Structures are given as C-alpha cells and as structure tokens.
Short mmCIF file of C-alpha atoms in Angstrom, two decimals:
data_model
loop_
_atom_site.label_atom_id
_atom_site.label_comp_id
_atom_site.label_asym_id
_atom_site.label_seq_id
_atom_site.Cartn_x
_atom_site.Cartn_y
_atom_site.Cartn_z
CA MET A 26 0.17 0.22 0.07
CA GLU A 27 2.95 2.34 0.56
CA ILE A 28 3.40 2.86 -3.30
CA LEU A 29 0.20 3.81 -3.43
CA TRP A 30 0.95 7.07 -1.43
CA PHE A 31 3.98 7.37 -3.04
CA LEU A 32 2.18 7.72 -6.19
CA ILE A 33 0.10 11.01 -4.65
CA ALA A 34 3.49 12.93 -4.70
CA VAL A 35 4.03 11.70 -7.89
CA GLY A 36 1.09 12.86 -8.71
CA LEU A 37 1.92 16.30 -7.79
CA LEU A 38 5.14 16.21 -9.58
CA VAL A 39 3.37 15.69 -12.65
CA ALA A 40 0.45 18.09 -12.50
CA VAL A 41 3.78 20.78 -12.29
CA ILE A 42 5.77 19.56 -15.11
CA GLY A 43 2.83 19.09 -17.62
CA PRO A 44 1.10 16.19 -19.60
CA PHE A 45 2.11 13.19 -20.81
CA VAL A 46 4.03 13.34 -24.09
CA ARG A 47 2.42 11.25 -26.86
CA ARG A 48 4.55 8.40 -28.50
CA ARG A 49 4.24 9.05 -32.02
CA ARG A 50 2.67 11.66 -33.74
CA VAL A 51 0.67 10.29 -36.49
CA GLY A 52 1.72 13.38 -38.89
CA ILE A 53 -2.01 14.80 -40.17
CA HIS A 54 -2.57 17.93 -39.07
CA GLN A 55 -5.55 18.86 -36.70
CA VAL A 56 -9.00 20.65 -38.54
CA ALA A 57 -10.52 23.58 -36.61
CA PRO A 58 -14.03 22.96 -35.73
CA GLY A 59 -15.30 26.04 -37.47
CA SER A 60 -12.95 25.29 -40.84
CA PRO A 61 -14.27 24.74 -44.09
CA ASP A 62 -12.73 21.88 -44.09
CA ALA A 63 -14.44 20.18 -40.89
CA ALA A 64 -17.42 17.96 -41.05
CA ASP A 65 -20.49 18.68 -39.88
CA PRO A 66 -21.00 15.78 -37.27
CA ASP A 67 -24.66 16.24 -37.20
CA THR A 68 -25.31 15.38 -41.08
CA TYR A 69 -24.11 11.70 -40.37
CA GLY A 70 -25.64 11.68 -36.81
CA PHE A 71 -21.93 11.58 -35.36
CA VAL A 72 -20.93 12.61 -32.11
CA ARG A 73 -19.56 16.28 -31.72
CA GLN A 74 -16.09 16.43 -30.68
CA GLU A 75 -16.68 17.63 -26.72
CA GLU A 76 -18.85 14.69 -26.34
CA LEU A 77 -16.90 11.77 -27.41
CA ASP A 78 -16.19 9.25 -24.70
CA VAL A 79 -12.38 8.67 -24.16
CA ARG A 80 -12.59 6.31 -21.43
CA LEU A 81 -13.39 3.23 -23.69
CA PRO A 82 -13.43 2.05 -27.01
CA GLY A 83 -17.30 0.74 -27.21
CA PRO A 84 -20.10 1.13 -25.25
CA ASP A 85 -20.05 -0.91 -22.05
CA GLN A 86 -23.18 1.21 -20.03
CA ASP A 87 -23.07 -1.04 -16.99
CA LEU A 88 -19.06 -0.18 -16.68
CA LEU A 89 -20.27 3.26 -17.30
CA ASP A 90 -23.26 3.37 -14.84
CA VAL A 91 -20.86 2.06 -12.07
CA LEU A 92 -17.90 4.43 -13.03
CA ASP A 93 -20.46 7.38 -12.41
CA VAL A 94 -21.46 6.05 -9.48
CA VAL A 95 -17.59 5.29 -7.94
CA GLN A 96 -16.48 8.62 -9.09
CA ALA A 97 -19.24 10.84 -7.45
CA THR A 98 -19.39 8.71 -4.09
CA GLN A 99 -15.69 7.61 -4.01
CA ASP A 100 -17.55 4.55 -2.63
CA TRP A 101 -15.56 1.50 -4.15
CA ARG A 102 -18.39 -1.23 -3.64
CA ALA A 103 -20.28 -0.97 -6.94
CA ALA A 104 -17.00 -1.51 -8.20
CA ALA A 105 -16.48 -4.91 -6.57
CA GLN A 106 -20.04 -5.70 -6.95
CA LEU A 107 -19.55 -5.56 -11.11
CA LEU A 108 -16.29 -7.02 -11.54
CA ALA A 109 -17.43 -10.52 -9.12
CA GLY A 110 -20.33 -10.95 -11.25
CA THR A 111 -18.12 -9.95 -14.72
CA PRO A 112 -16.70 -13.98 -16.09
CA LYS A 113 -13.21 -14.15 -15.61
CA GLU A 114 -12.53 -16.05 -18.82
CA GLY A 115 -13.47 -13.35 -21.30
CA GLU A 116 -12.38 -10.22 -22.68
CA VAL A 117 -14.92 -7.85 -21.27
CA ARG A 118 -13.35 -8.61 -17.45
CA TRP A 119 -9.68 -7.55 -18.72
CA GLN A 120 -11.49 -4.01 -20.34
CA ARG A 121 -13.29 -3.53 -17.20
CA VAL A 122 -9.99 -3.79 -15.14
CA GLN A 123 -8.40 -1.72 -17.25
CA ALA A 124 -11.32 1.18 -17.22
CA PHE A 125 -11.29 1.03 -13.66
CA ALA A 126 -7.36 1.47 -12.92
CA GLY A 127 -7.50 3.91 -15.62
CA ALA A 128 -10.19 6.13 -14.18
CA ALA A 129 -8.13 5.79 -10.64
CA SER A 130 -5.18 6.81 -12.22
CA LEU A 131 -6.99 10.24 -14.44
CA GLU A 132 -8.47 11.31 -10.93
CA LEU A 133 -4.87 11.17 -9.29
CA GLN A 134 -3.43 13.01 -12.05
CA GLN A 135 -6.61 15.57 -12.01
CA LYS A 136 -6.68 15.60 -8.31
CA PRO A 137 -2.90 15.01 -7.10
CA GLY A 138 -2.90 13.93 -3.21
CA ALA A 139 -7.08 13.33 -3.62
CA GLY A 140 -7.81 11.30 -6.88
CA GLY A 141 -8.54 7.48 -6.42
CA SER A 142 -9.26 7.24 -2.72
CA TRP A 143 -11.84 4.91 -3.84
CA LEU A 144 -9.24 2.77 -4.82
CA ARG A 145 -7.39 2.74 -1.96
CA ALA A 146 -10.14 2.38 0.47
CA TRP A 147 -11.10 -0.79 -1.21
CA ARG A 148 -7.52 -2.48 -1.02
CA SER A 149 -7.54 -1.38 2.49
CA GLU A 150 -11.12 -2.50 3.23
CA SER A 151 -11.56 -5.38 1.15
CA PRO A 152 -7.84 -7.08 0.64
CA LYS A 153 -9.17 -10.68 -0.31
CA ASP A 154 -10.91 -9.19 -2.94
CA ALA A 155 -9.86 -10.55 -6.32
CA GLY A 156 -11.10 -7.62 -8.30
CA ALA A 157 -9.70 -5.01 -6.26
CA ALA A 158 -6.16 -6.64 -6.37
CA GLN A 159 -6.19 -6.50 -10.26
CA VAL A 160 -7.27 -3.18 -10.53
CA HIS A 161 -4.57 -2.29 -8.41
CA ALA A 162 -2.06 -3.66 -10.40
CA GLU A 163 -2.98 -2.22 -13.15
CA PHE A 164 -3.13 1.23 -12.09
CA LEU A 165 0.13 0.62 -10.91
CA VAL A 166 1.17 -0.37 -14.46
CA GLN A 167 -0.41 2.49 -16.00
CA GLN A 168 1.09 4.92 -13.46
CA ALA A 169 4.71 3.71 -14.10
CA TRP A 170 4.16 4.45 -17.57
CA ARG A 171 1.97 7.85 -17.08
CA SER A 172 4.45 8.94 -14.43
CA SER A 173 7.75 8.22 -15.23
CA SER A 174 9.97 7.64 -17.90
CA ALA A 175 11.16 3.88 -18.79
CA GLY A 176 14.44 2.52 -17.56
CA THR A 177 14.45 4.98 -14.12
CA ASP A 178 14.52 3.97 -10.75
CA GLU A 179 10.87 5.32 -10.16
CA PHE A 180 9.56 3.57 -13.52
CA ARG A 181 11.21 0.19 -11.73
CA ILE A 182 10.09 0.89 -8.54
CA ILE A 183 6.46 0.98 -9.67
CA LEU A 184 6.67 -1.88 -11.73
CA GLU A 185 8.10 -3.91 -8.94
CA GLU A 186 5.27 -2.97 -6.90
CA ALA A 187 3.03 -4.03 -9.67
CA ARG A 188 4.53 -7.61 -10.22
CA SER A 189 4.24 -8.03 -6.44
CA VAL A 190 0.68 -7.12 -6.86
CA CYS A 191 -0.02 -9.39 -9.89
CA GLY A 192 1.35 -12.05 -7.69
CA ASP A 193 -1.33 -11.48 -4.81
CA ALA A 194 -3.89 -11.02 -7.50
CA ALA A 195 -3.15 -14.20 -9.24
CA LEU A 196 -3.33 -16.34 -5.87
CA LEU A 197 -6.53 -14.80 -5.14
CA ALA A 198 -8.16 -16.04 -8.34
CA PRO A 199 -6.29 -19.18 -9.64
CA GLY A 200 -7.88 -19.68 -12.81
CA ASP A 201 -8.42 -15.76 -13.56
CA PRO A 202 -5.81 -14.62 -16.82
CA VAL A 203 -5.93 -11.09 -15.92
CA PRO A 204 -3.10 -10.81 -13.52
CA TYR A 205 -0.69 -12.70 -16.09
CA ILE A 206 -2.14 -10.14 -18.83
CA THR A 207 -0.93 -7.23 -16.56
CA GLU A 208 2.32 -8.70 -15.86
CA LEU A 209 2.88 -8.71 -19.41
CA ALA A 210 3.25 -5.14 -19.47
CA VAL A 211 5.34 -5.35 -16.21
CA ALA A 212 7.79 -7.57 -18.06
CA ARG A 213 8.17 -5.17 -21.01
CA GLY A 214 8.84 -2.61 -18.98
CA LEU A 215 11.29 -4.65 -16.34
CA ASN A 216 12.94 -6.42 -19.26
CA TYR A 217 11.95 -9.76 -19.07
CA THR A 218 14.50 -11.81 -21.26
CA HIS A 219 12.69 -13.90 -23.79
CA GLU A 220 12.34 -16.85 -21.43
CA GLN A 221 10.95 -15.20 -18.62
CA PHE A 222 8.85 -13.86 -20.87
CA ASP A 223 7.46 -16.53 -22.04
CA GLN A 224 6.86 -18.52 -18.77
CA VAL A 225 4.03 -16.11 -18.05
CA TRP A 226 2.75 -16.38 -21.59
CA LEU A 227 2.30 -19.56 -21.01
CA LYS A 228 0.28 -19.32 -18.07
CA VAL A 229 -1.62 -16.52 -20.22
CA ILE A 230 -2.66 -18.99 -22.60
CA ASP A 231 -3.21 -22.10 -20.51
CA ARG A 232 -6.18 -20.01 -19.05
CA ALA A 233 -7.26 -18.22 -22.10
CA PRO A 234 -5.83 -19.15 -25.17
CA GLN A 235 -7.92 -16.67 -27.73
CA HIS A 236 -7.44 -13.95 -25.84
CA MET A 237 -7.54 -10.85 -27.94
CA GLY A 238 -6.27 -8.34 -25.35
CA ALA A 239 -3.54 -10.85 -24.29
CA HIS A 240 -2.03 -11.44 -27.58
CA LEU A 241 -2.11 -7.38 -27.94
CA ALA A 242 -0.19 -7.04 -24.87
CA ALA A 243 1.99 -9.91 -25.81
CA LEU A 244 2.62 -8.08 -29.00
CA HIS A 245 4.05 -5.22 -27.55
CA TYR A 246 6.93 -7.10 -26.11
CA TRP A 247 7.64 -8.42 -29.34
CA CYS A 248 7.99 -5.09 -31.28
CA GLU A 249 11.60 -3.61 -32.55
CA LYS A 250 11.54 -1.00 -30.04
CA TRP A 251 11.34 -3.18 -27.10
CA HIS A 252 12.46 -6.50 -26.74
CA GLY A 253 12.04 -8.09 -30.38
CA SER A 254 12.35 -7.20 -33.56
CA ARG A 255 9.86 -6.49 -36.57
CA GLU A 256 10.37 -10.20 -37.84
CA GLU A 257 9.65 -11.40 -34.72
CA ALA A 258 6.18 -9.57 -34.23
CA ASP A 259 5.14 -10.29 -37.52
CA HIS A 260 5.69 -14.17 -36.82
CA PHE A 261 3.74 -13.52 -33.50
CA ALA A 262 1.25 -12.07 -35.13
CA THR A 263 0.50 -14.35 -38.18
CA THR A 264 1.22 -16.91 -36.14
CA ALA A 265 -2.08 -15.83 -33.78
CA ALA A 266 -3.72 -15.05 -36.78
CA ALA A 267 -3.31 -18.95 -38.79
CA ARG A 268 -4.33 -20.65 -35.54
CA ALA A 269 -7.72 -18.50 -34.93
CA PRO A 270 -10.34 -20.02 -35.15
CA GLN A 271 -13.30 -19.02 -37.42
CA GLY A 272 -14.76 -15.68 -35.67
CA SER A 273 -11.82 -14.61 -34.22
CA LEU A 274 -10.48 -11.26 -33.73
CA LEU A 275 -7.15 -12.52 -33.78
CA ALA A 276 -7.00 -12.69 -37.50
CA ALA A 277 -6.66 -8.89 -37.48
CA LEU A 278 -3.50 -9.12 -35.36
CA PRO A 279 -1.18 -8.37 -38.26
CA LEU A 280 -2.63 -5.31 -38.67
CA PHE A 281 -1.80 -3.97 -35.19
CA ALA A 282 2.09 -5.65 -35.77
CA VAL A 283 2.10 -3.36 -38.91
CA PHE A 284 0.91 -0.07 -36.96
CA GLU A 285 3.62 -0.79 -34.42
CA HIS A 286 6.64 -0.95 -36.73
CA ILE A 287 5.41 2.56 -38.94
CA PRO A 288 8.22 4.20 -39.85
CA ASP A 289 8.11 7.91 -38.32
CA VAL A 290 9.13 9.12 -41.48
CA VAL A 291 7.22 7.36 -44.27
CA LEU A 292 9.88 7.07 -47.02
CA VAL A 293 7.92 4.65 -49.36
CA GLN A 294 4.91 6.28 -51.96
CA ASP A 295 1.80 5.00 -51.08
CA PHE A 296 3.24 3.15 -48.00
CA HIS A 297 -0.44 2.43 -46.59
CA ARG A 298 -1.37 0.76 -49.98
CA THR A 299 1.74 -1.77 -49.88
CA ALA A 300 0.77 -4.99 -50.58
CA VAL A 301 2.21 -5.49 -46.88
CA VAL A 302 -0.44 -3.28 -45.50
CA SER A 303 -2.94 -4.37 -47.48
CA LYS A 304 -2.71 -7.91 -46.83
CA ALA A 305 -3.02 -6.75 -43.01
CA VAL A 306 -6.08 -4.69 -43.66
CA GLU A 307 -7.99 -7.05 -45.27
CA GLY A 308 -7.18 -9.78 -42.68
CA ALA A 309 -8.58 -7.08 -40.19
CA LEU A 310 -11.91 -6.72 -42.42
CA PHE A 311 -12.42 -10.41 -42.87
CA ALA A 312 -12.40 -10.53 -38.81
CA VAL A 313 -14.62 -7.81 -38.49
CA HIS A 314 -17.08 -9.45 -41.01
CA ALA A 315 -16.98 -12.82 -39.26
CA ALA A 316 -16.73 -11.82 -35.60
CA ARG A 317 -20.09 -11.61 -33.34
CA PRO A 318 -21.58 -8.64 -33.44
CA ASP A 319 -21.02 -8.51 -29.71
CA ASP A 320 -17.35 -9.25 -29.40
CA PRO A 321 -15.85 -6.77 -26.89
CA MET A 322 -12.91 -6.76 -28.92
CA LEU A 323 -14.37 -5.55 -32.07
CA ALA A 324 -14.48 -1.65 -31.54
CA HIS A 325 -10.63 -2.26 -30.73
CA VAL A 326 -10.28 -3.46 -34.56
CA ARG A 327 -12.35 -1.12 -36.42
CA HIS A 328 -10.22 1.97 -34.53
CA LEU A 329 -7.44 0.97 -36.35
CA LEU A 330 -9.17 0.37 -39.04
CA VAL A 331 -10.10 3.72 -39.63
CA LEU A 332 -6.66 5.18 -39.39
CA PHE A 333 -5.55 2.59 -42.29
CA LEU A 334 -8.51 2.82 -44.30
CA VAL A 335 -8.52 6.86 -44.32
CA ARG A 336 -4.25 6.73 -45.30
CA SER A 337 -5.54 4.18 -47.76
CA GLU A 338 -7.75 6.74 -49.28
CA ARG A 339 -10.48 4.11 -48.87
CA TRP A 340 -13.39 6.67 -48.06
CA ALA A 341 -16.66 4.49 -47.98
CA GLU A 342 -14.93 1.56 -45.97
CA ALA A 343 -13.64 4.32 -43.63
CA MET A 344 -16.99 5.49 -43.04
CA ASN A 345 -18.04 1.88 -42.64
CA GLN A 346 -16.10 1.64 -39.65
CA LEU A 347 -16.91 4.89 -38.10
CA VAL A 348 -20.22 4.46 -38.18
CA ARG A 349 -20.20 1.44 -36.03
CA VAL A 350 -17.45 3.15 -33.29
CA ASP A 351 -18.37 6.76 -33.58
CA GLY A 352 -19.13 8.04 -29.75
CA HIS A 353 -16.36 6.08 -28.14
CA VAL A 354 -12.47 6.66 -28.77
CA GLY A 355 -10.73 5.45 -26.08
CA ALA A 356 -8.72 2.89 -28.23
CA VAL A 357 -5.59 2.96 -29.73
CA PRO A 358 -4.33 4.79 -32.06
CA TRP A 359 -6.63 7.59 -30.49
CA THR A 360 -5.39 7.13 -27.39
CA LEU A 361 -1.64 7.51 -28.01
CA SER A 362 -2.42 11.20 -28.33
CA GLY A 363 -2.73 13.64 -25.84
CA ASP A 364 -6.34 14.59 -27.23
CA PRO A 365 -8.02 11.36 -28.19
CA ALA A 366 -10.61 13.24 -29.15
CA ALA A 367 -9.13 15.87 -31.36
CA GLU A 368 -7.03 12.92 -33.31
CA TYR A 369 -10.08 11.01 -33.81
CA THR A 370 -11.90 13.84 -35.37
CA VAL A 371 -9.20 15.11 -37.57
CA TYR A 372 -9.45 10.97 -39.13
CA ARG A 373 -13.15 11.19 -39.28
CA ASN A 374 -13.14 14.76 -41.05
CA LEU A 375 -10.56 13.92 -43.63
CA ALA A 376 -12.84 10.31 -44.09
CA VAL A 377 -16.19 12.55 -44.74
CA ALA A 378 -14.37 15.30 -46.89
CA GLY A 379 -13.05 11.71 -49.17
CA TYR A 380 -16.04 10.23 -49.29
CA GLU A 381 -18.11 13.33 -50.11
CA ALA A 382 -15.42 13.95 -52.76
CA ASN A 383 -16.12 10.54 -54.27
CA GLY A 384 -19.69 10.75 -54.50
CA GLY A 385 -21.10 9.74 -51.05
CA SER A 386 -24.00 11.35 -49.00
CA PRO A 387 -25.48 10.40 -45.74
CA ALA A 388 -27.96 8.76 -48.03
CA THR A 389 -25.66 6.25 -49.53
CA LEU A 390 -24.14 5.46 -46.37
CA LEU A 391 -24.49 1.93 -45.49
CA ARG A 392 -25.08 0.87 -41.80
#
C-alpha cells in the first residue's frame, strides 16, 4: 500500500511538469472545428468532438454507470460488485479492470493527493477481493508509464510493486488470466528475458488461449522498440492469426503488428497501399465481418481500421467503420495522442471529406 501514497507525491510532480507526451505523431494536421474543411457531425449522426467518450473503445453501459457512481461517491462497492459478476475467462473483465484502473489513475493526475481514494479504500477494506487486487496492479502499471520514464529508478520501483500485486491477484483467483495479462506489461518494462516472458505467456494461454487483449499485450513485448524485432512481432501476429478459429478477431493481429512498426518518417510512396499493409488491412476486415457483433474487442479493431483506411484513401470503407464506433474513442490509435477526441475527429473529418468528394452522402452510407 505504501506505493499508493508514493504515487500521490508523483502525481503532484506530474501536475507541475505538464501532460504526458505521446509516443508518436500520426502525421496529419488537425482541422479546426470552424474550418471549411471540418465535417458537420450532425449530418451523419456523429457525436460532436466535445461529447466523445475517451474512456472506452465501445459501449459498456453497466461499466459507465458504475464508474459514474464510484467517482461521484468515492465508494468502491459498486465496482467490486460489477467485477464479481463479470466472467473471468472473457475479454470484458480485462477491459473493465483496465477502465477502473485508468479512472483511478486519471483522478490522481487531475487531483494530486486526493484522486483515486476509492481504490486505496477498496484495497485496504477488502484485501482478499481479487478484483481489487487486479485493478490495483493495472493501476500501478498505468502509473508507471504515465508518471515516469522507462528505465528510471522510479519506473522500476512502481513496476516491481505491480509485479508483487499481480502475484497477490493470481493467488486470489487462480484460474483468472487477468493478473498474468497485466504482468505482460510489467515484463516489457522490467526487461524480462524471452524465457521469462514465455513463462508468463504460457500461464496466460493456459487460461485463455484466444484472448485478444492478451495477444495485443504480448505483441508489444515482441516489437522492435522493446524486446523483439519487426520479424518476431510479425511472426507472433501471423502465427496467432493462422491458428485463430472462425470468428476470432485474432485474424486482425497482423494489422496491429504493422501499426507498431510504421516508421516515423514514411519514405515509401503510397506506403499504406503496399502489399504488406493491404494484406493486413484485408485480414482485419475479414476478421471484423466474421466476428460476433457483441465481441468486446470488435471496436478496437474497427478504430485501427479507420486510421489505415483513411490513410489508404478508402473513404467508403472508413465511413462504414466510423458509423459503428463513433461516440467512443478510448482505443489505439487515438489514445496515443494527448487529445484522443481531437485526433479521432481529424480522421473522421478526412473520411467524410474524401467520401463526399467521391460522390458519397448520408443517403448512400450503409449502416
């Protein structure tokens, strides 16, 4: 618990030195809301930028209702009840753990010294609650990346504590993959060897072999900028996609691998129309069409498709994704920006402009 109080002090420092700097710029200039190039969201039934929800990639009304209650009352019991009723083997539990942890982390950032008090109370008042331990571990991971620089002593201290809490959470819920999925992020930050990482990964797939969120977490480790290479990340993604059963969104994993390795400066003309990118996009489109409409990871894939389809000038296909995800923008690639809603709106405006320039209109848009 000491680390929670340590993070309060860190929150004070972060409030002074400024917002978190995003990892990579997407290379497209923002369009001012009053500009002639800006799309009127009402024309297509889109949500206005200031009303976009940055907390989640897609709708989860039960979670949003509970978050509102918890943050308004600072009482953790509604969160505990929701997680207790969320099946441990699916994607939804992982997303809800991330959302609760993110909410506490953001509160601490906005109100240093006071924000996130409900999580501290939850852990202290219900130490045997597996959900509380899982949220606490994920909170520490998010704090490490948000409030400190990779490789620093502060960063390692927080992630070491996160690893310890992951162990506690695993003991409280032996069959739940969530503690080990969280440890995948710890492994990346603490420089686990490939053998150490594989040991954690085996525990994940023993419990949830088709877990899309887990595969995305593991993919980060294998990327060139961390502990793998472009080839290793591609191998991991394509192998998972090839083994994916019918209807699994794992078929979209190669697109995430391509995204992770987009160079900061693209030297190849029409890079987003190359065979490698096109193949990954087609795989993701296939996965989206074959997936269950209620798959909780579907919005994640659709959001990334928006970016690639806009950059490829595939306007109608981009619009078909936008009408299905609009309203929620808490997903990659938008969350890599300091202002996810603004970043998303830029691409939405570009999609509308390209769609209408090629004869599209609200009347011709399939929903």
